[in-house]
Amino acid sequence: MTDTAHAPADAPRKRSLLETLEVDTRLLGMIGAFIVLCLIFNFVTDGRFLTARNIFNLTIQTVSVAIMATGMVFIIVTRHIDLSVGSLLATCSAFMAMAQTVWLPNALGLELGSAAIAPLAIILGLIVGALIGAFHGWLVGYLTIPAFIVTLGGLLVWRNAAWYLTNGQTIGPLDETYNLFGGTNGTLGPTWSWIFGIAAAIAAVAILFSSRRNKVSHEFPVKPLWAEVSLAAIVVAAILGFIAILNSYEVPTARLERLFEARGEVMPEGFTTGYGLPISVLLLIIVAIVMTVVAQRTRLGRYIFATGGNPDAADLSGINTRLLTVKIFALMGFLCALSAVVASARLTFHSNDIGTLDELRVIAAAVIGGTALSGGIGTIYGAILGALIMQSLQSGMAMVGVDAPFQNIVVGSVLVIAVLIDIIYRKRTGAH
Amino acid sequence: MAEDRGTPLVELNDISISFGGIKAVDHVSVDLYPGEVVGLLGHNGAGKSTLIKCLSGAYQKDSGEIRIRGQKVEINNPRDARAHNIETIYQTLALADNLDAASNLFLGREITTATGLVDDAAMEAETRKIMARLNPNFRKFSSPVSALSGGQRQSVAIARAVYFNAKILIMDEPTAALGPQETQMVAELIQELKRQGLGIFLIDHDVHQVKALCDRAAVMKNGKLVGVVNVDEVSTDDILAMIIAGKKPEHLAA
């Protein structure tokens, strides 16, 4: 995680390679740790860890926690905490499951399987999530109850509100359109995945160079052109490589036969196709982009980080920090509902224990991703990478055959060690 | 002295604030004219900062009235104060340490692009312009302000107050954390702003500095106003006597 070992060698050049590239060394450390982790698991499992199939599964397993982790970044940055996200996910999931299987068909006379059911259920669920979140935010911001207590109460309340809504029953199967958000049941297919991948690569390059042009127009210092070009090349290679891997995971023949049968066609002999990008992962990518823009380019994001850095200063600058708290928790609630769609669609049913212990995974993902509990510091991409590292650890250990108790012992220890490394890193680099 | 200068810029009339039964400010009246510097003096806990925070919107008065250019105004929060062109340099500087100078300077008043996103490049360019005037040695535009020295942090806080066309400036011990050279810089800035017609409330512990920079001095003790004096008509010993004993000098007492 540290690059200090190379420092003396680079010293005469004045600026090291990393400085010239202006990449976040902390991010680099995390990516490095992640790659090492993957390679170790791949070695121990004789190459089963880094197969297209496992990478595909890993990404769809990460989505639910990663979506919530992006919201948790804002919560923790403003020096709050949300212990209720797993329970809130359950309540939203229960609400949407009941809406699509019981309430909407009964109240609006919609038939099960009607095209309107999934969008309506999802919209209602997102509203419920945002409202519950806003209510938490109001208790924290306006009634000044500590977020720890509000959401600890919420942990119990919403877990059991979910239970009450469904009478503790498993609700399913869920609507087929709804289940498209679950991962395996809804992918873009190779063609659209390539189109998306290429569009994303072009957009990434365009953003890199437009920000460079903007800097030049204000006569701010920019990094050398070769650095910019190599950075762009790495980004493009990463995006297209990821798409290529997802496309190379082929849909099992039996499943393809069933799909053709459902459409009333006969599968041509020797037909194969890849899964491509899952819709749930696409959703996570959209969430990540939107949340990053909010964090870095909007007033809301600026106020969130200012409040985290110095709440008094934010207040004295005329920022309505109470309303800000409501907004942040409402956003968290909204993201819990979005995760609820992904989580229940992945299972194709709502179960009573959905999202259990997710609050701890989400907080751990945000913290491993570099979000400081003292407030003011955190990144969206860090939290997503944190979620991915957590999930890889868990899946990898399961694949290796580590006993269940040891899995959790390792995950817990990794969380603590990650924070320790982060503290040491921040001390060394002078940031806090 | 005040009679022939028209309407005061600020009138704080009969202001009182209590915290849990303790009268932090007890029926205090002070005014401020354009192009004037009024020093606020007193021991720690005398109520200077509390009084001034009513004007900056950080606290709300229990009773009394605030007039700006003769108009009665309600200042319930820092936004209201900013709307009346009142800017404050707090003793704590009130900077978000994790943000850079430009983000702090424009905090709450960001420049946005046509799409409503914050325009960091434009804000940095403006910051570079004003810092070139206030503190030409300032270079750390992309570092968080936690990485800056005391003087640099102070200049960010001052830039924030000066940039937005303040008419009324409140400075709460602006030189407390500064070395002699930087203190001199602040003194020159105060003179310049005064020439531009700003009214400045200056809270300071240094009686000599108040004598040098201020036109009038208001002395407080235990939440009450001891008196307001023209600094030219009193000696530093007179002012010290007001601060310590809470008595107006005899030659002015009548």
Coordinates of C-alpha atoms in Angstrom, one line a residue, chain A residues 88-353:
Chain A
L88 CA -34.6 -0.6 5.7
L89 CA -33.7 -2.7 2.7
A90 CA -35.9 -5.5 4.1
T91 CA -38.9 -3.1 4.6
C92 CA -38.6 -1.7 1.1
S93 CA -38.2 -5.3 -0.3
A94 CA -41.3 -6.4 1.7
F95 CA -43.2 -3.4 0.5
M96 CA -42.4 -3.9 -3.1
A97 CA -43.0 -7.7 -2.9
M98 CA -46.4 -7.1 -1.4
A99 CA -47.2 -4.3 -3.8
Q100 CA -46.5 -6.4 -6.9
T101 CA -48.1 -9.7 -5.7
V102 CA -51.0 -8.5 -3.6
W103 CA -51.8 -4.8 -3.4
L104 CA -51.4 -3.6 -7.0
P105 CA -53.3 -6.6 -8.5
N106 CA -56.1 -6.2 -5.9
A107 CA -56.4 -2.4 -5.8
L108 CA -55.9 -1.5 -9.4
G109 CA -57.2 -4.7 -10.9
L110 CA -53.9 -5.3 -12.6
E111 CA -53.3 -8.9 -13.6
L112 CA -50.2 -10.6 -12.3
G113 CA -47.5 -10.3 -15.0
S114 CA -48.9 -7.0 -16.3
A115 CA -46.2 -4.7 -17.6
A116 CA -47.2 -1.9 -15.3
I117 CA -46.7 -3.8 -12.1
A118 CA -42.9 -3.8 -11.9
P119 CA -42.4 0.0 -12.6
L120 CA -45.2 0.9 -10.2
A121 CA -43.9 -1.3 -7.4
I122 CA -40.4 0.0 -7.8
I123 CA -41.5 3.6 -7.8
L124 CA -43.6 3.1 -4.7
G125 CA -40.7 1.3 -3.0
L126 CA -38.2 4.1 -3.8
I127 CA -40.7 6.6 -2.4
V128 CA -41.1 4.6 0.8
G129 CA -37.4 4.2 1.2
A130 CA -36.7 7.9 0.7
L131 CA -39.5 8.9 3.1
I132 CA -38.3 6.6 5.8
G133 CA -34.8 7.9 5.3
A134 CA -36.0 11.5 5.4
F135 CA -37.8 10.7 8.7
H136 CA -34.5 9.4 10.1
G137 CA -32.8 12.6 8.9
W138 CA -35.5 14.8 10.5
L139 CA -35.0 13.0 13.9
V140 CA -31.3 13.4 13.6
G141 CA -31.1 16.9 12.1
Y142 CA -34.0 18.8 13.6
L143 CA -34.7 16.9 16.9
T144 CA -30.9 16.4 17.4
I145 CA -31.1 12.7 18.4
P146 CA -27.8 11.1 17.7
A147 CA -27.9 9.2 14.4
F148 CA -26.4 6.1 16.2
I149 CA -29.5 5.9 18.4
V150 CA -32.1 6.8 15.6
T151 CA -30.8 4.1 13.3
L152 CA -30.2 1.6 16.1
G153 CA -33.9 2.0 16.8
G154 CA -34.5 1.9 13.1
L155 CA -32.6 -1.4 12.9
L156 CA -35.2 -3.0 15.1
V157 CA -38.2 -1.1 13.8
W158 CA -37.8 -1.7 10.1
R159 CA -36.6 -5.3 10.4
N160 CA -39.9 -6.1 12.1
A161 CA -42.0 -3.7 10.0
A162 CA -40.9 -5.9 7.1
W163 CA -41.9 -9.0 9.1
Y164 CA -45.3 -7.4 9.8
L165 CA -46.0 -6.4 6.2
T166 CA -45.5 -10.0 5.0
N167 CA -46.6 -11.9 8.1
G168 CA -43.1 -13.4 8.1
Q169 CA -43.8 -15.2 4.9
T170 CA -41.5 -15.6 1.9
I171 CA -43.2 -13.6 -1.0
G172 CA -42.6 -14.9 -4.5
P173 CA -42.1 -15.6 -7.2
L174 CA -41.7 -11.9 -8.0
D175 CA -42.7 -10.2 -11.3
E176 CA -40.6 -11.2 -14.3
T177 CA -39.8 -7.7 -15.4
Y178 CA -38.8 -6.9 -11.8
N179 CA -36.5 -9.9 -11.7
L180 CA -34.5 -8.4 -14.6
F181 CA -32.7 -6.3 -12.0
G182 CA -31.4 -9.4 -10.2
G183 CA -28.3 -10.2 -12.3
T184 CA -28.4 -13.5 -14.1
N185 CA -32.0 -13.0 -15.1
G186 CA -31.4 -9.7 -16.8
T187 CA -28.2 -9.0 -18.8
L188 CA -27.6 -6.8 -21.8
G189 CA -26.2 -9.6 -24.0
P190 CA -22.9 -9.3 -25.9
T191 CA -23.9 -6.7 -28.6
W192 CA -25.4 -4.2 -26.2
S193 CA -22.6 -4.8 -23.7
W194 CA -20.0 -3.9 -26.4
I195 CA -22.0 -0.8 -27.4
F196 CA -22.2 0.3 -23.7
G197 CA -18.5 -0.5 -23.2
I198 CA -17.4 1.5 -26.2
A199 CA -19.7 4.4 -25.3
A200 CA -18.3 4.4 -21.7
A201 CA -14.7 4.3 -23.0
I202 CA -15.3 7.2 -25.3
A203 CA -17.1 9.2 -22.5
A204 CA -14.3 8.5 -20.1
V205 CA -11.7 9.8 -22.6
A206 CA -13.8 12.8 -23.4
I207 CA -14.1 13.7 -19.7
L208 CA -10.4 13.4 -19.1
F209 CA -9.5 15.7 -22.0
S210 CA -12.3 18.2 -21.4
S211 CA -11.2 18.7 -17.9
R212 CA -7.6 19.1 -19.2
R213 CA -8.8 21.7 -21.7
N214 CA -10.7 23.5 -18.9
K215 CA -7.5 23.7 -16.8
V216 CA -5.5 25.0 -19.7
S217 CA -8.1 27.7 -20.5
H218 CA -7.7 28.9 -16.9
E219 CA -3.9 28.6 -17.2
F220 CA -3.7 26.1 -14.3
P221 CA -0.9 23.5 -14.3
V222 CA -1.7 20.3 -16.2
K223 CA 0.1 17.0 -16.2
P224 CA 2.2 16.1 -19.3
L225 CA 0.3 14.9 -22.3
W226 CA 1.9 11.4 -22.3
A227 CA 0.7 10.9 -18.7
E228 CA -2.8 11.9 -19.7
V229 CA -2.7 9.6 -22.7
S230 CA -1.5 6.6 -20.7
L231 CA -4.1 7.2 -18.0
A232 CA -6.8 7.2 -20.7
A233 CA -5.3 4.0 -22.2
I234 CA -5.5 2.2 -18.9
V235 CA -9.1 3.3 -18.3
V236 CA -10.2 2.3 -21.8
A237 CA -8.4 -1.1 -21.4
A238 CA -10.1 -1.7 -18.0
I239 CA -13.6 -0.9 -19.3
L240 CA -13.3 -3.0 -22.5
G241 CA -11.5 -5.8 -20.7
F242 CA -14.3 -6.0 -18.1
I243 CA -17.0 -6.1 -20.9
A244 CA -15.0 -8.8 -22.7
I245 CA -14.9 -11.0 -19.6
L246 CA -18.6 -10.7 -18.9
N247 CA -19.4 -11.5 -22.6
S248 CA -17.2 -14.5 -22.5
Y249 CA -19.3 -16.1 -19.8
E250 CA -21.6 -18.2 -21.8
V251 CA -25.2 -18.9 -21.0
P252 CA -25.6 -22.6 -20.3
T253 CA -27.2 -24.5 -23.2
A254 CA -30.1 -25.8 -21.2
R255 CA -31.0 -22.3 -20.1
L256 CA -30.8 -21.1 -23.7
E257 CA -33.0 -23.9 -24.9
R258 CA -35.6 -22.8 -22.3
L259 CA -35.4 -19.2 -23.5
F260 CA -36.0 -20.2 -27.1
E261 CA -38.8 -22.5 -26.1
A262 CA -40.5 -19.6 -24.2
R263 CA -40.4 -17.6 -27.4
G264 CA -41.8 -20.4 -29.4
E265 CA -38.6 -20.9 -31.4
V266 CA -36.2 -23.8 -31.8
M267 CA -32.6 -23.2 -30.8
P268 CA -30.2 -23.5 -33.8
E269 CA -27.7 -26.3 -33.5
G270 CA -24.5 -25.1 -31.8
F271 CA -25.8 -21.7 -30.8
T272 CA -24.0 -20.0 -28.0
T273 CA -24.1 -16.5 -26.5
G274 CA -22.5 -14.7 -23.6
Y275 CA -24.4 -13.1 -20.7
G276 CA -22.8 -9.7 -21.1
L277 CA -23.3 -6.8 -18.6
P278 CA -25.9 -7.5 -16.0
I279 CA -28.6 -4.8 -15.7
S280 CA -27.9 -4.7 -11.9
V281 CA -24.2 -3.9 -12.6
L282 CA -25.4 -1.2 -15.1
L283 CA -27.5 0.2 -12.3
L284 CA -24.5 0.3 -9.9
I285 CA -22.5 2.1 -12.6
I286 CA -25.2 4.7 -13.0
V287 CA -25.5 5.1 -9.3
A288 CA -21.7 5.4 -9.0
I289 CA -21.5 8.1 -11.7
V290 CA -24.5 10.1 -10.3
M291 CA -23.2 9.9 -6.7
T292 CA -19.7 10.9 -7.8
V293 CA -21.1 13.9 -9.7
V294 CA -23.1 14.8 -6.6
A295 CA -20.1 14.5 -4.4
Q296 CA -17.7 16.5 -6.6
R297 CA -19.6 18.8 -8.8
T298 CA -22.8 19.9 -7.0
R299 CA -23.5 22.3 -4.1
L300 CA -25.1 19.5 -2.2
G301 CA -21.9 17.5 -2.3
R302 CA -19.8 20.5 -1.5
Y303 CA -22.0 21.2 1.6
I304 CA -21.8 17.5 2.6
F305 CA -18.0 17.6 2.7
A306 CA -17.9 21.1 4.3
T307 CA -20.2 20.0 7.0
G308 CA -18.1 16.9 7.6
G309 CA -14.9 18.9 7.8
N310 CA -16.3 21.6 10.1
P311 CA -20.0 21.6 11.0
D312 CA -19.7 25.1 12.7
A313 CA -18.0 26.6 9.6
A314 CA -20.8 25.1 7.4
D315 CA -23.4 26.7 9.7
L316 CA -21.7 30.0 9.7
S317 CA -21.4 29.9 5.9
G318 CA -25.2 29.9 5.8
I319 CA -25.6 26.2 5.0
N320 CA -28.8 24.8 6.4
T321 CA -27.1 21.8 8.0
R322 CA -30.4 20.4 9.4
L323 CA -32.1 20.2 6.1
L324 CA -28.8 18.8 4.7
T325 CA -29.1 16.0 7.2
V326 CA -32.6 15.2 6.0
K327 CA -31.5 15.1 2.4
I328 CA -28.6 12.8 3.1
F329 CA -30.7 10.3 5.0
A330 CA -33.4 10.5 2.4
L331 CA -30.8 9.7 -0.2
M332 CA -29.6 6.8 1.9
G333 CA -33.2 5.5 2.2
F334 CA -33.7 5.8 -1.6
L335 CA -30.5 3.8 -2.2
C336 CA -31.6 1.2 0.3
A337 CA -34.8 0.8 -1.7
L338 CA -32.8 0.5 -4.9
S339 CA -30.6 -2.2 -3.3
A340 CA -33.8 -3.9 -2.2
V341 CA -34.9 -4.2 -5.8
V342 CA -31.5 -5.8 -6.7
A343 CA -31.4 -8.0 -3.7
S344 CA -34.9 -9.4 -3.9
A345 CA -34.8 -9.7 -7.7
R346 CA -31.6 -11.7 -7.4
L347 CA -33.4 -14.2 -5.2
T348 CA -36.6 -13.9 -7.3
F349 CA -38.5 -13.7 -4.0
H350 CA -38.6 -11.6 -0.8
S351 CA -37.5 -13.5 2.3
N352 CA -37.9 -12.4 5.9
D353 CA -34.1 -12.3 6.5

